[in-house]
């Protein structure tokens, strides 16, 4: 009996996902638990396993499609089976019967074609054709299409590869990345084989004296969701800001002592420990505004903003107020590694009650961060810089760091927010109290 494959929900705030790549072709066999496709959310790219066993009868949504959660994206069943009743509205029963694949893989559906602007004209390329071109280091603009209206399909790429000029793998890769046609290059290698240096020379010649234009980066996936959420955050919240400078002398001393004893913690770990403590003393900073009122959280889950390739993700240290500094250090290190390697699970980045965003490692003096909804505040942390300050009427050099607190003024008033920030400062200037 045919079964639907739906877009799964990965995280509480996920509303849609982008299909990056199908790992099984139409007509291919799949077992429950086998890897079926790759998807991208606002948080990460993840491989999704099949929830059914049988033949992949139909791919309803192709690569590049943005699909709402719980919507049907594919049908799995027995070869030749009528699956028309499982199709989304608008798909005809006759179409379902006609498209039921035989044991052999189905042809590339034209519906999967991606519009592509190449050589000054609009072309259409199927995802499998684009994938094959990437694998073989072929510039897709060089491939003539045999499909309707010049549609480039997988067969076109394979035929072109068989007759393409000989080039080294590196030369093919660079040519594909830079949009250079191998047909226009005279190779300097053995028997006229095109080398990477030949491609580099072509690119240099093309660049010199050429007019510089513009390029469009599509707003999709994680970047799109981050943009939407940050705009909504500024629109929906009454965001205000306080700043304070902190003398990090004691924090530096404590960290060096721990390091000497073999305990590895970062300044960010110390900051998170102090923030967690302050949140227990100022519960309104650990709350959220809802339609029914202000929800005050009795648990303290501190998010740590981590920059990844396509945007920003905030792994969450759960129950941070109950952890020792060493435990926070171990947890933050593990979460940061998982974020950069794209191994975070939904539980790793949901449930935060407050966020710490540290850009000090990028030599940023101070900045104003945007609140991560539905939290009520976020702490922006700048670099630690040796600064002349006055202590006991004398000018001395101290390691100074600037903290910037952004808070939702609908939930927290200015004075309590300032007291909360001051408490963090006090704890950072005397961190031994927490150890």
C-alpha positions as a LaTeX table, in Angstrom:
\begin{tabular}{lrrr}
\hline
Residue & $x$ (\AA) & $y$ (\AA) & $z$ (\AA) \\
\hline
Unk1 & 0.00 & 0.00 & 0.00 \\
Unk2 & 1.39 & 3.37 & $-1.03$ \\
Unk3 & 2.42 & 5.80 & 1.71 \\
Unk4 & 3.09 & 9.53 & 1.79 \\
Unk5 & 6.46 & 11.00 & 2.69 \\
Unk6 & 5.91 & 14.40 & 4.31 \\
Unk7 & 8.13 & 17.37 & 5.09 \\
Unk8 & 9.15 & 16.63 & 8.72 \\
Unk9 & 9.19 & 19.20 & 11.49 \\
Unk10 & 12.68 & 19.73 & 12.89 \\
Unk11 & 12.40 & 22.13 & 15.82 \\
Unk12 & 9.52 & 23.98 & 17.46 \\
Unk13 & 9.81 & 27.09 & 15.29 \\
Unk14 & 10.25 & 25.36 & 11.93 \\
Unk15 & 7.44 & 26.15 & 9.46 \\
Unk16 & 9.01 & 25.08 & 6.17 \\
Unk17 & 12.06 & 23.34 & 4.75 \\
Unk18 & 14.03 & 23.47 & 1.50 \\
Unk19 & 14.72 & 20.21 & $-0.33$ \\
Unk20 & 18.42 & 20.30 & $-1.21$ \\
Unk21 & 18.94 & 16.90 & $-2.79$ \\
Unk22 & 17.04 & 13.65 & $-3.37$ \\
Unk23 & 19.28 & 10.69 & $-2.56$ \\
Unk24 & 16.98 & 8.19 & $-4.35$ \\
Unk25 & 15.60 & 8.65 & $-7.89$ \\
Unk26 & 12.00 & 8.02 & $-8.89$ \\
Unk27 & 11.63 & 4.29 & $-9.46$ \\
Unk28 & 14.42 & 3.50 & $-7.05$ \\
Unk29 & 14.02 & 1.19 & $-4.06$ \\
Unk30 & 14.11 & 2.49 & $-0.51$ \\
Unk31 & 13.77 & 0.92 & 2.93 \\
Unk32 & 12.39 & 2.49 & 6.07 \\
Unk33 & 15.31 & 4.13 & 7.86 \\
Unk34 & 17.37 & 4.57 & 4.66 \\
Unk35 & 18.60 & 8.09 & 3.83 \\
Unk36 & 16.07 & 9.59 & 1.41 \\
Unk37 & 16.78 & 13.32 & 0.93 \\
Unk38 & 18.68 & 16.31 & 2.26 \\
Unk39 & 16.79 & 19.36 & 3.55 \\
Unk40 & 17.75 & 22.79 & 4.81 \\
Unk41 & 15.92 & 24.68 & 7.58 \\
Unk42 & 16.59 & 28.04 & 9.14 \\
Unk43 & 18.93 & 26.24 & 11.54 \\
Unk44 & 20.85 & 23.57 & 9.65 \\
Unk45 & 21.12 & 21.16 & 6.74 \\
Unk46 & 20.13 & 17.60 & 7.66 \\
Unk47 & 19.67 & 14.23 & 5.97 \\
Unk48 & 16.18 & 12.76 & 6.41 \\
Unk49 & 15.47 & 9.02 & 6.50 \\
Unk50 & 12.57 & 7.31 & 4.73 \\
Unk51 & 9.50 & 6.47 & 6.80 \\
Unk52 & 8.34 & 3.78 & 4.36 \\
Unk53 & 9.64 & 0.76 & 2.43 \\
Unk54 & 9.10 & 0.17 & $-1.30$ \\
Unk55 & 9.53 & 1.95 & $-4.63$ \\
Unk56 & 9.82 & 5.74 & $-4.78$ \\
Unk57 & 6.75 & 6.12 & $-7.00$ \\
Unk58 & 6.74 & 9.90 & $-7.30$ \\
Unk59 & 8.74 & 12.90 & $-6.15$ \\
Unk60 & 6.08 & 15.55 & $-5.59$ \\
Unk61 & 8.52 & 18.35 & $-4.70$ \\
Unk62 & 11.91 & 18.57 & $-6.37$ \\
Unk63 & 15.28 & 19.88 & $-5.39$ \\
Unk64 & 15.21 & 23.56 & $-4.49$ \\
Unk65 & 11.51 & 23.54 & $-3.53$ \\
Unk66 & 10.53 & 25.24 & $-0.27$ \\
Unk67 & 7.84 & 23.09 & 1.33 \\
Unk68 & 5.66 & 23.74 & 4.43 \\
Unk69 & 5.91 & 21.16 & 7.20 \\
Unk70 & 3.60 & 18.11 & 6.97 \\
Unk71 & 3.05 & 18.65 & 3.21 \\
Unk72 & 3.45 & 15.60 & 0.96 \\
Unk73 & 6.79 & 15.59 & $-0.86$ \\
Unk74 & 6.91 & 12.02 & $-2.21$ \\
Unk75 & 4.99 & 8.74 & $-2.54$ \\
Unk76 & 6.44 & 5.30 & $-1.71$ \\
Unk77 & 4.68 & 2.02 & $-2.56$ \\
Unk78 & 4.67 & $-0.94$ & $-4.94$ \\
Unk79 & 5.67 & $-0.54$ & $-8.61$ \\
Unk80 & 2.65 & 0.20 & $-10.81$ \\
Unk81 & 0.39 & 0.94 & $-7.86$ \\
Unk82 & $-2.28$ & 3.64 & $-8.21$ \\
Unk83 & $-1.37$ & 6.38 & $-5.73$ \\
Unk84 & $-3.70$ & 9.09 & $-7.03$ \\
Unk85 & $-5.59$ & 9.36 & $-3.74$ \\
Unk86 & $-2.38$ & 10.38 & $-1.97$ \\
Unk87 & $-1.48$ & 13.22 & $-4.33$ \\
Unk88 & $-1.93$ & 16.84 & $-3.21$ \\
Unk89 & $-4.93$ & 18.72 & $-4.57$ \\
Unk90 & $-4.48$ & 19.69 & $-8.22$ \\
Unk91 & $-2.74$ & 16.46 & $-9.31$ \\
Unk92 & $-5.03$ & 14.32 & $-11.52$ \\
Unk93 & $-5.56$ & 10.58 & $-11.13$ \\
Unk94 & $-4.64$ & 10.03 & $-14.77$ \\
Unk95 & $-1.37$ & 11.88 & $-14.18$ \\
Unk96 & $-0.63$ & 9.66 & $-11.20$ \\
Unk97 & $-1.24$ & 6.50 & $-13.25$ \\
Unk98 & 0.80 & 7.79 & $-16.16$ \\
Unk99 & 3.70 & 8.73 & $-13.91$ \\
Unk100 & 3.77 & 5.50 & $-11.87$ \\
Unk101 & 7.33 & 4.36 & $-12.61$ \\
Unk102 & 8.40 & 0.96 & $-13.79$ \\
Unk103 & 11.29 & $-0.85$ & $-12.20$ \\
Unk104 & 13.74 & 1.34 & $-14.12$ \\
Unk105 & 14.42 & 4.87 & $-12.90$ \\
Unk106 & 12.00 & 7.47 & $-14.24$ \\
Unk107 & 13.06 & 10.13 & $-16.71$ \\
Unk108 & 13.94 & 13.54 & $-15.42$ \\
Unk109 & 10.70 & 15.48 & $-14.92$ \\
Unk110 & 10.67 & 18.86 & $-16.62$ \\
Unk111 & 8.91 & 20.26 & $-13.57$ \\
Unk112 & 12.19 & 19.99 & $-11.71$ \\
Unk113 & 13.95 & 22.32 & $-14.13$ \\
Unk114 & 15.66 & 25.34 & $-12.61$ \\
Unk115 & 15.70 & 28.60 & $-14.47$ \\
Unk116 & 19.27 & 29.65 & $-15.18$ \\
Unk117 & 20.60 & 32.86 & $-16.69$ \\
Unk118 & 23.59 & 31.92 & $-18.82$ \\
Unk119 & 25.29 & 33.51 & $-21.78$ \\
Unk120 & 22.77 & 36.36 & $-21.79$ \\
Unk121 & 19.78 & 34.07 & $-22.27$ \\
Unk122 & 17.37 & 32.28 & $-19.95$ \\
Unk123 & 17.85 & 28.50 & $-19.92$ \\
Unk124 & 16.34 & 25.63 & $-17.99$ \\
Unk125 & 18.38 & 22.91 & $-16.37$ \\
Unk126 & 17.18 & 19.87 & $-14.43$ \\
Unk127 & 18.73 & 19.31 & $-10.99$ \\
Unk128 & 20.26 & 15.99 & $-12.06$ \\
Unk129 & 21.87 & 17.65 & $-15.06$ \\
Unk130 & 23.31 & 20.35 & $-12.82$ \\
Unk131 & 24.54 & 17.71 & $-10.37$ \\
Unk132 & 26.26 & 15.70 & $-13.13$ \\
Unk133 & 27.86 & 18.86 & $-14.51$ \\
Unk134 & 29.25 & 19.66 & $-11.06$ \\
Unk135 & 30.59 & 16.13 & $-10.63$ \\
Unk136 & 32.37 & 16.24 & $-13.99$ \\
Unk137 & 33.58 & 19.83 & $-13.67$ \\
Unk138 & 31.54 & 21.02 & $-16.67$ \\
Unk139 & 30.26 & 24.57 & $-17.09$ \\
Unk140 & 26.52 & 24.02 & $-17.59$ \\
Unk141 & 26.40 & 27.02 & $-19.97$ \\
Unk142 & 28.49 & 25.04 & $-22.47$ \\
Unk143 & 26.03 & 22.14 & $-22.67$ \\
Unk144 & 23.42 & 22.27 & $-25.46$ \\
Unk145 & 19.97 & 21.15 & $-24.31$ \\
Unk146 & 17.92 & 18.56 & $-26.19$ \\
Unk147 & 14.71 & 18.96 & $-24.17$ \\
Unk148 & 11.73 & 21.25 & $-24.86$ \\
Unk149 & 12.78 & 24.88 & $-25.27$ \\
Unk150 & 16.43 & 23.86 & $-24.89$ \\
Unk151 & 15.99 & 22.13 & $-21.52$ \\
Unk152 & 19.32 & 20.62 & $-20.41$ \\
Unk153 & 18.89 & 17.11 & $-19.05$ \\
Unk154 & 21.31 & 14.57 & $-17.60$ \\
Unk155 & 21.85 & 12.84 & $-20.96$ \\
Unk156 & 23.00 & 16.13 & $-22.50$ \\
Unk157 & 25.65 & 16.54 & $-19.81$ \\
Unk158 & 26.90 & 12.96 & $-20.23$ \\
Unk159 & 27.11 & 13.33 & $-24.01$ \\
Unk160 & 28.97 & 16.61 & $-23.69$ \\
Unk161 & 31.38 & 15.08 & $-21.17$ \\
Unk162 & 32.27 & 12.34 & $-23.66$ \\
Unk163 & 33.26 & 14.88 & $-26.31$ \\
Unk164 & 34.58 & 17.68 & $-24.10$ \\
Unk165 & 38.20 & 18.89 & $-24.33$ \\
Unk166 & 40.62 & 16.95 & $-22.16$ \\
Unk167 & 41.48 & 18.69 & $-18.90$ \\
Unk168 & 42.84 & 17.83 & $-15.48$ \\
Unk169 & 40.28 & 17.36 & $-12.67$ \\
Unk170 & 41.44 & 20.56 & $-10.97$ \\
Unk171 & 41.16 & 22.51 & $-14.22$ \\
Unk172 & 37.59 & 21.20 & $-14.72$ \\
Unk173 & 36.63 & 22.13 & $-11.18$ \\
Unk174 & 37.98 & 25.68 & $-11.47$ \\
Unk175 & 36.38 & 26.14 & $-14.89$ \\
Unk176 & 32.98 & 25.04 & $-13.56$ \\
Unk177 & 33.25 & 27.30 & $-10.51$ \\
Unk178 & 34.32 & 30.34 & $-12.54$ \\
Unk179 & 32.01 & 29.79 & $-15.53$ \\
Unk180 & 34.87 & 29.31 & $-18.00$ \\
Unk181 & 34.25 & 27.34 & $-21.21$ \\
Unk182 & 36.91 & 24.68 & $-21.84$ \\
Unk183 & 36.17 & 24.92 & $-25.57$ \\
Unk184 & 37.74 & 28.39 & $-25.63$ \\
Unk185 & 41.06 & 27.33 & $-24.08$ \\
Unk186 & 44.19 & 25.95 & $-25.71$ \\
Unk187 & 45.76 & 23.48 & $-23.29$ \\
Unk188 & 49.50 & 23.62 & $-22.55$ \\
Unk189 & 49.73 & 20.12 & $-21.08$ \\
Unk190 & 50.66 & 16.85 & $-22.73$ \\
Unk191 & 48.70 & 16.33 & $-26.01$ \\
Unk192 & 46.98 & 19.68 & $-25.48$ \\
Unk193 & 45.47 & 18.77 & $-22.11$ \\
Unk194 & 44.11 & 21.82 & $-20.27$ \\
Unk195 & 45.88 & 22.60 & $-16.97$ \\
Unk196 & 44.72 & 24.64 & $-13.97$ \\
Unk197 & 47.24 & 27.32 & $-14.99$ \\
Unk198 & 45.49 & 27.63 & $-18.38$ \\
Unk199 & 42.19 & 28.32 & $-16.62$ \\
Unk200 & 43.82 & 30.86 & $-14.31$ \\
Unk201 & 45.32 & 32.69 & $-17.31$ \\
Unk202 & 41.93 & 32.78 & $-19.02$ \\
Unk203 & 40.27 & 34.18 & $-15.91$ \\
Unk204 & 42.97 & 36.82 & $-15.52$ \\
Unk205 & 42.60 & 37.89 & $-19.16$ \\
Unk206 & 38.84 & 38.03 & $-18.82$ \\
Unk207 & 39.05 & 40.09 & $-15.63$ \\
Unk208 & 41.51 & 42.72 & $-16.85$ \\
Unk209 & 39.67 & 45.73 & $-18.19$ \\
Unk210 & 36.27 & 44.06 & $-17.82$ \\
Unk211 & 33.38 & 46.10 & $-16.50$ \\
Unk212 & 32.39 & 45.04 & $-12.98$ \\
Unk213 & 28.70 & 44.39 & $-12.49$ \\
Unk214 & 26.43 & 42.84 & $-9.91$ \\
Unk215 & 25.41 & 39.38 & $-8.82$ \\
Unk216 & 22.28 & 38.20 & $-7.07$ \\
Unk217 & 22.39 & 35.84 & $-4.09$ \\
Unk218 & 18.92 & 34.25 & $-3.72$ \\
Unk219 & 17.39 & 34.78 & $-0.29$ \\
Unk220 & 16.67 & 31.17 & 0.62 \\
Unk221 & 17.09 & 28.67 & 3.42 \\
Unk222 & 18.78 & 29.78 & 6.62 \\
Unk223 & 19.58 & 33.28 & 5.34 \\
Unk224 & 15.92 & 33.88 & 4.46 \\
Unk225 & 14.63 & 32.73 & 7.85 \\
Unk226 & 17.25 & 34.73 & 9.77 \\
Unk227 & 16.28 & 37.85 & 7.80 \\
Unk228 & 12.57 & 37.33 & 8.47 \\
Unk229 & 13.02 & 36.63 & 12.19 \\
Unk230 & 15.35 & 39.56 & 12.82 \\
Unk231 & 13.01 & 41.95 & 11.02 \\
Unk232 & 10.06 & 40.60 & 12.98 \\
Unk233 & 12.04 & 40.93 & 16.21 \\
Unk234 & 12.65 & 44.65 & 15.63 \\
Unk235 & 9.08 & 45.21 & 14.46 \\
Unk236 & 7.28 & 43.33 & 17.22 \\
Unk237 & 9.41 & 44.28 & 20.24 \\
Unk238 & 10.16 & 47.58 & 21.97 \\
Unk239 & 13.91 & 47.02 & 22.00 \\
Unk240 & 16.09 & 49.24 & 24.21 \\
Unk241 & 19.79 & 49.11 & 25.07 \\
Unk242 & 22.19 & 49.67 & 27.98 \\
Unk243 & 26.02 & 49.50 & 27.92 \\
Unk244 & 28.64 & 49.07 & 30.62 \\
Unk245 & 32.40 & 48.66 & 30.70 \\
Unk246 & 33.76 & 45.80 & 32.82 \\
Unk247 & 37.20 & 45.43 & 34.36 \\
Unk248 & 38.12 & 41.83 & 33.51 \\
Unk249 & 41.27 & 41.69 & 35.67 \\
Unk250 & 39.91 & 39.03 & 38.02 \\
Unk251 & 38.29 & 37.08 & 35.22 \\
Unk252 & 41.62 & 36.96 & 33.38 \\
Unk253 & 43.38 & 35.84 & 36.56 \\
Unk254 & 40.84 & 33.10 & 37.28 \\
Unk255 & 41.04 & 31.80 & 33.72 \\
Unk256 & 44.84 & 31.67 & 33.83 \\
Unk257 & 44.73 & 29.79 & 37.15 \\
Unk258 & 42.29 & 27.24 & 35.74 \\
Unk259 & 44.39 & 26.87 & 32.60 \\
Unk260 & 47.50 & 26.23 & 34.69 \\
Unk261 & 45.64 & 23.47 & 36.56 \\
Unk262 & 44.56 & 21.82 & 33.29 \\
Unk263 & 40.98 & 23.14 & 33.18 \\
Unk264 & 40.09 & 24.67 & 29.81 \\
Unk265 & 37.42 & 27.39 & 29.88 \\
Unk266 & 36.90 & 30.44 & 27.69 \\
Unk267 & 35.99 & 33.98 & 28.65 \\
Unk268 & 32.62 & 33.30 & 27.07 \\
Unk269 & 32.11 & 30.38 & 29.46 \\
Unk270 & 32.80 & 32.68 & 32.40 \\
Unk271 & 30.36 & 35.26 & 31.00 \\
Unk272 & 27.64 & 32.63 & 30.51 \\
Unk273 & 28.12 & 31.42 & 34.09 \\
Unk274 & 27.73 & 34.97 & 35.41 \\
Unk275 & 24.71 & 35.64 & 33.17 \\
Unk276 & 23.01 & 32.44 & 34.36 \\
Unk277 & 23.49 & 33.49 & 37.98 \\
Unk278 & 22.15 & 37.01 & 37.32 \\
Unk279 & 19.07 & 35.61 & 35.54 \\
Unk280 & 18.06 & 33.74 & 38.71 \\
Unk281 & 18.16 & 37.05 & 40.58 \\
Unk282 & 16.29 & 39.02 & 37.88 \\
Unk283 & 13.60 & 36.61 & 36.65 \\
Unk284 & 11.90 & 39.20 & 34.41 \\
Unk285 & 14.97 & 39.06 & 32.15 \\
Unk286 & 14.29 & 35.32 & 31.89 \\
Unk287 & 10.75 & 35.71 & 30.55 \\
Unk288 & 8.76 & 36.04 & 27.32 \\
Unk289 & 5.87 & 38.21 & 26.19 \\
Unk290 & 2.84 & 36.25 & 24.92 \\
Unk291 & $-0.70$ & 37.13 & 23.90 \\
Unk292 & $-1.89$ & 35.97 & 27.34 \\
Unk293 & 0.73 & 37.85 & 29.32 \\
Unk294 & 4.35 & 37.59 & 30.47 \\
Unk295 & 5.63 & 34.03 & 30.95 \\
Unk296 & 8.43 & 33.85 & 33.54 \\
Unk297 & 10.67 & 30.78 & 33.12 \\
Unk298 & 11.81 & 28.97 & 36.25 \\
Unk299 & 14.61 & 27.31 & 34.28 \\
Unk300 & 17.65 & 29.09 & 32.85 \\
Unk301 & 18.70 & 28.03 & 29.34 \\
Unk302 & 21.42 & 30.29 & 27.92 \\
Unk303 & 21.89 & 30.41 & 24.14 \\
Unk304 & 25.32 & 31.08 & 22.64 \\
Unk305 & 25.28 & 32.63 & 19.18 \\
Unk306 & 27.56 & 30.76 & 16.75 \\
Unk307 & 28.39 & 31.95 & 13.22 \\
Unk308 & 28.13 & 29.17 & 10.60 \\
Unk309 & 28.68 & 29.19 & 6.84 \\
Unk310 & 25.18 & 30.24 & 5.78 \\
Unk311 & 24.09 & 32.35 & 8.74 \\
Unk312 & 23.75 & 32.25 & 12.50 \\
Unk313 & 22.60 & 29.53 & 14.89 \\
Unk314 & 22.11 & 29.63 & 18.66 \\
Unk315 & 22.85 & 26.35 & 20.47 \\
Unk316 & 21.41 & 26.32 & 23.98 \\
Unk317 & 23.10 & 25.37 & 27.26 \\
Unk318 & 20.21 & 23.88 & 29.26 \\
Unk319 & 19.98 & 24.56 & 33.03 \\
Unk320 & 23.11 & 26.71 & 32.89 \\
Unk321 & 22.42 & 28.07 & 36.39 \\
Unk322 & 22.86 & 24.57 & 37.83 \\
Unk323 & 26.20 & 23.95 & 36.11 \\
Unk324 & 29.73 & 24.58 & 37.30 \\
Unk325 & 32.04 & 26.70 & 35.16 \\
Unk326 & 33.86 & 23.55 & 34.03 \\
Unk327 & 30.56 & 21.91 & 33.00 \\
Unk328 & 29.57 & 24.99 & 31.03 \\
Unk329 & 32.96 & 24.95 & 29.30 \\
Unk330 & 32.57 & 21.32 & 28.27 \\
Unk331 & 28.98 & 21.83 & 27.08 \\
Unk332 & 29.72 & 25.00 & 25.11 \\
Unk333 & 32.72 & 23.39 & 23.41 \\
Unk334 & 30.66 & 20.40 & 22.32 \\
Unk335 & 27.77 & 22.54 & 21.04 \\
Unk336 & 30.09 & 24.87 & 19.09 \\
Unk337 & 31.78 & 21.90 & 17.41 \\
Unk338 & 28.45 & 20.33 & 16.49 \\
Unk339 & 27.21 & 23.65 & 15.08 \\
Unk340 & 30.22 & 24.10 & 12.81 \\
Unk341 & 30.01 & 20.46 & 11.66 \\
Unk342 & 26.23 & 20.70 & 11.08 \\
Unk343 & 25.49 & 17.98 & 13.64 \\
Unk344 & 23.08 & 19.85 & 15.91 \\
Unk345 & 19.79 & 18.15 & 16.77 \\
Unk346 & 16.60 & 20.24 & 17.22 \\
Unk347 & 16.92 & 19.82 & 20.99 \\
Unk348 & 20.37 & 21.46 & 20.85 \\
Unk349 & 19.06 & 24.79 & 19.54 \\
Unk350 & 15.56 & 25.14 & 21.02 \\
Unk351 & 14.27 & 26.18 & 24.44 \\
Unk352 & 16.56 & 29.14 & 25.07 \\
Unk353 & 15.50 & 31.79 & 27.61 \\
Unk354 & 18.34 & 34.33 & 27.08 \\
Unk355 & 21.20 & 34.68 & 24.58 \\
Unk356 & 24.86 & 35.72 & 24.77 \\
Unk357 & 26.45 & 36.92 & 21.50 \\
Unk358 & 30.23 & 37.37 & 21.66 \\
Unk359 & 32.13 & 39.03 & 18.79 \\
Unk360 & 35.22 & 39.91 & 20.80 \\
Unk361 & 37.27 & 37.28 & 18.97 \\
Unk362 & 36.67 & 39.32 & 15.78 \\
Unk363 & 38.22 & 42.45 & 17.33 \\
Unk364 & 34.80 & 44.13 & 17.76 \\
Unk365 & 34.86 & 46.76 & 20.52 \\
Unk366 & 31.10 & 46.78 & 21.14 \\
Unk367 & 27.85 & 46.29 & 19.26 \\
Unk368 & 24.09 & 46.16 & 19.67 \\
Unk369 & 22.53 & 42.72 & 19.16 \\
Unk370 & 18.95 & 42.00 & 18.07 \\
Unk371 & 16.85 & 39.92 & 20.46 \\
Unk372 & 16.23 & 36.30 & 19.51 \\
Unk373 & 12.42 & 35.86 & 19.86 \\
Unk374 & 10.64 & 34.92 & 22.05 \\
Unk375 & 13.33 & 35.82 & 24.59 \\
Unk376 & 13.29 & 39.15 & 26.43 \\
Unk377 & 16.96 & 40.01 & 26.14 \\
Unk378 & 20.36 & 39.39 & 24.59 \\
Unk379 & 23.84 & 40.33 & 25.82 \\
Unk380 & 26.37 & 41.53 & 23.23 \\
Unk381 & 30.00 & 41.04 & 24.26 \\
Unk382 & 32.93 & 42.96 & 22.80 \\
Unk383 & 36.67 & 42.30 & 22.94 \\
Unk384 & 38.85 & 42.56 & 26.03 \\
Unk385 & 41.22 & 45.46 & 25.41 \\
Unk386 & 44.03 & 46.91 & 27.51 \\
Unk387 & 42.76 & 50.36 & 28.42 \\
Unk388 & 44.04 & 53.19 & 30.63 \\
Unk389 & 41.62 & 53.74 & 33.51 \\
Unk390 & 41.68 & 55.71 & 36.77 \\
Unk391 & 41.99 & 53.59 & 39.93 \\
Unk392 & 42.48 & 55.34 & 43.30 \\
Unk393 & 43.28 & 58.59 & 41.48 \\
Unk394 & 46.00 & 56.88 & 39.45 \\
Unk395 & 46.05 & 55.95 & 35.76 \\
Unk396 & 46.58 & 52.22 & 35.30 \\
Unk397 & 46.20 & 49.77 & 32.42 \\
Unk398 & 43.38 & 47.26 & 32.84 \\
Unk399 & 41.71 & 44.66 & 30.55 \\
Unk400 & 38.37 & 46.31 & 29.80 \\
Unk401 & 35.40 & 44.72 & 28.04 \\
Unk402 & 32.15 & 46.38 & 26.93 \\
Unk403 & 28.80 & 44.67 & 27.53 \\
Unk404 & 25.69 & 45.79 & 25.65 \\
Unk405 & 22.29 & 44.59 & 26.86 \\
Unk406 & 19.34 & 44.71 & 24.48 \\
Unk407 & 16.02 & 44.10 & 26.26 \\
Unk408 & 12.31 & 44.09 & 25.47 \\
Unk409 & 10.95 & 47.24 & 27.11 \\
Unk410 & 7.45 & 45.76 & 27.09 \\
Unk411 & 8.64 & 43.20 & 29.64 \\
Unk412 & 11.46 & 44.93 & 31.51 \\
Unk413 & 11.79 & 48.58 & 32.48 \\
Unk414 & 15.01 & 50.54 & 32.13 \\
Unk415 & 16.05 & 50.53 & 35.81 \\
Unk416 & 15.70 & 46.75 & 36.40 \\
Unk417 & 17.52 & 46.13 & 33.11 \\
Unk418 & 20.37 & 48.38 & 34.27 \\
Unk419 & 20.48 & 46.57 & 37.62 \\
Unk420 & 20.65 & 43.23 & 35.82 \\
Unk421 & 23.56 & 44.42 & 33.68 \\
Unk422 & 25.30 & 45.85 & 36.73 \\
Unk423 & 24.94 & 42.51 & 38.51 \\
Unk424 & 26.64 & 40.74 & 35.60 \\
Unk425 & 29.44 & 43.31 & 35.83 \\
Unk426 & 29.83 & 42.69 & 39.58 \\
Unk427 & 30.04 & 38.93 & 39.08 \\
Unk428 & 32.60 & 39.27 & 36.24 \\
Unk429 & 34.75 & 41.54 & 38.40 \\
Unk430 & 34.61 & 39.02 & 41.25 \\
Unk431 & 34.14 & 35.64 & 39.54 \\
Unk432 & 35.67 & 33.75 & 42.47 \\
Unk433 & 32.29 & 34.17 & 44.19 \\
Unk434 & 30.86 & 31.68 & 41.70 \\
Unk435 & 33.68 & 29.14 & 42.04 \\
\hline
\end{tabular}
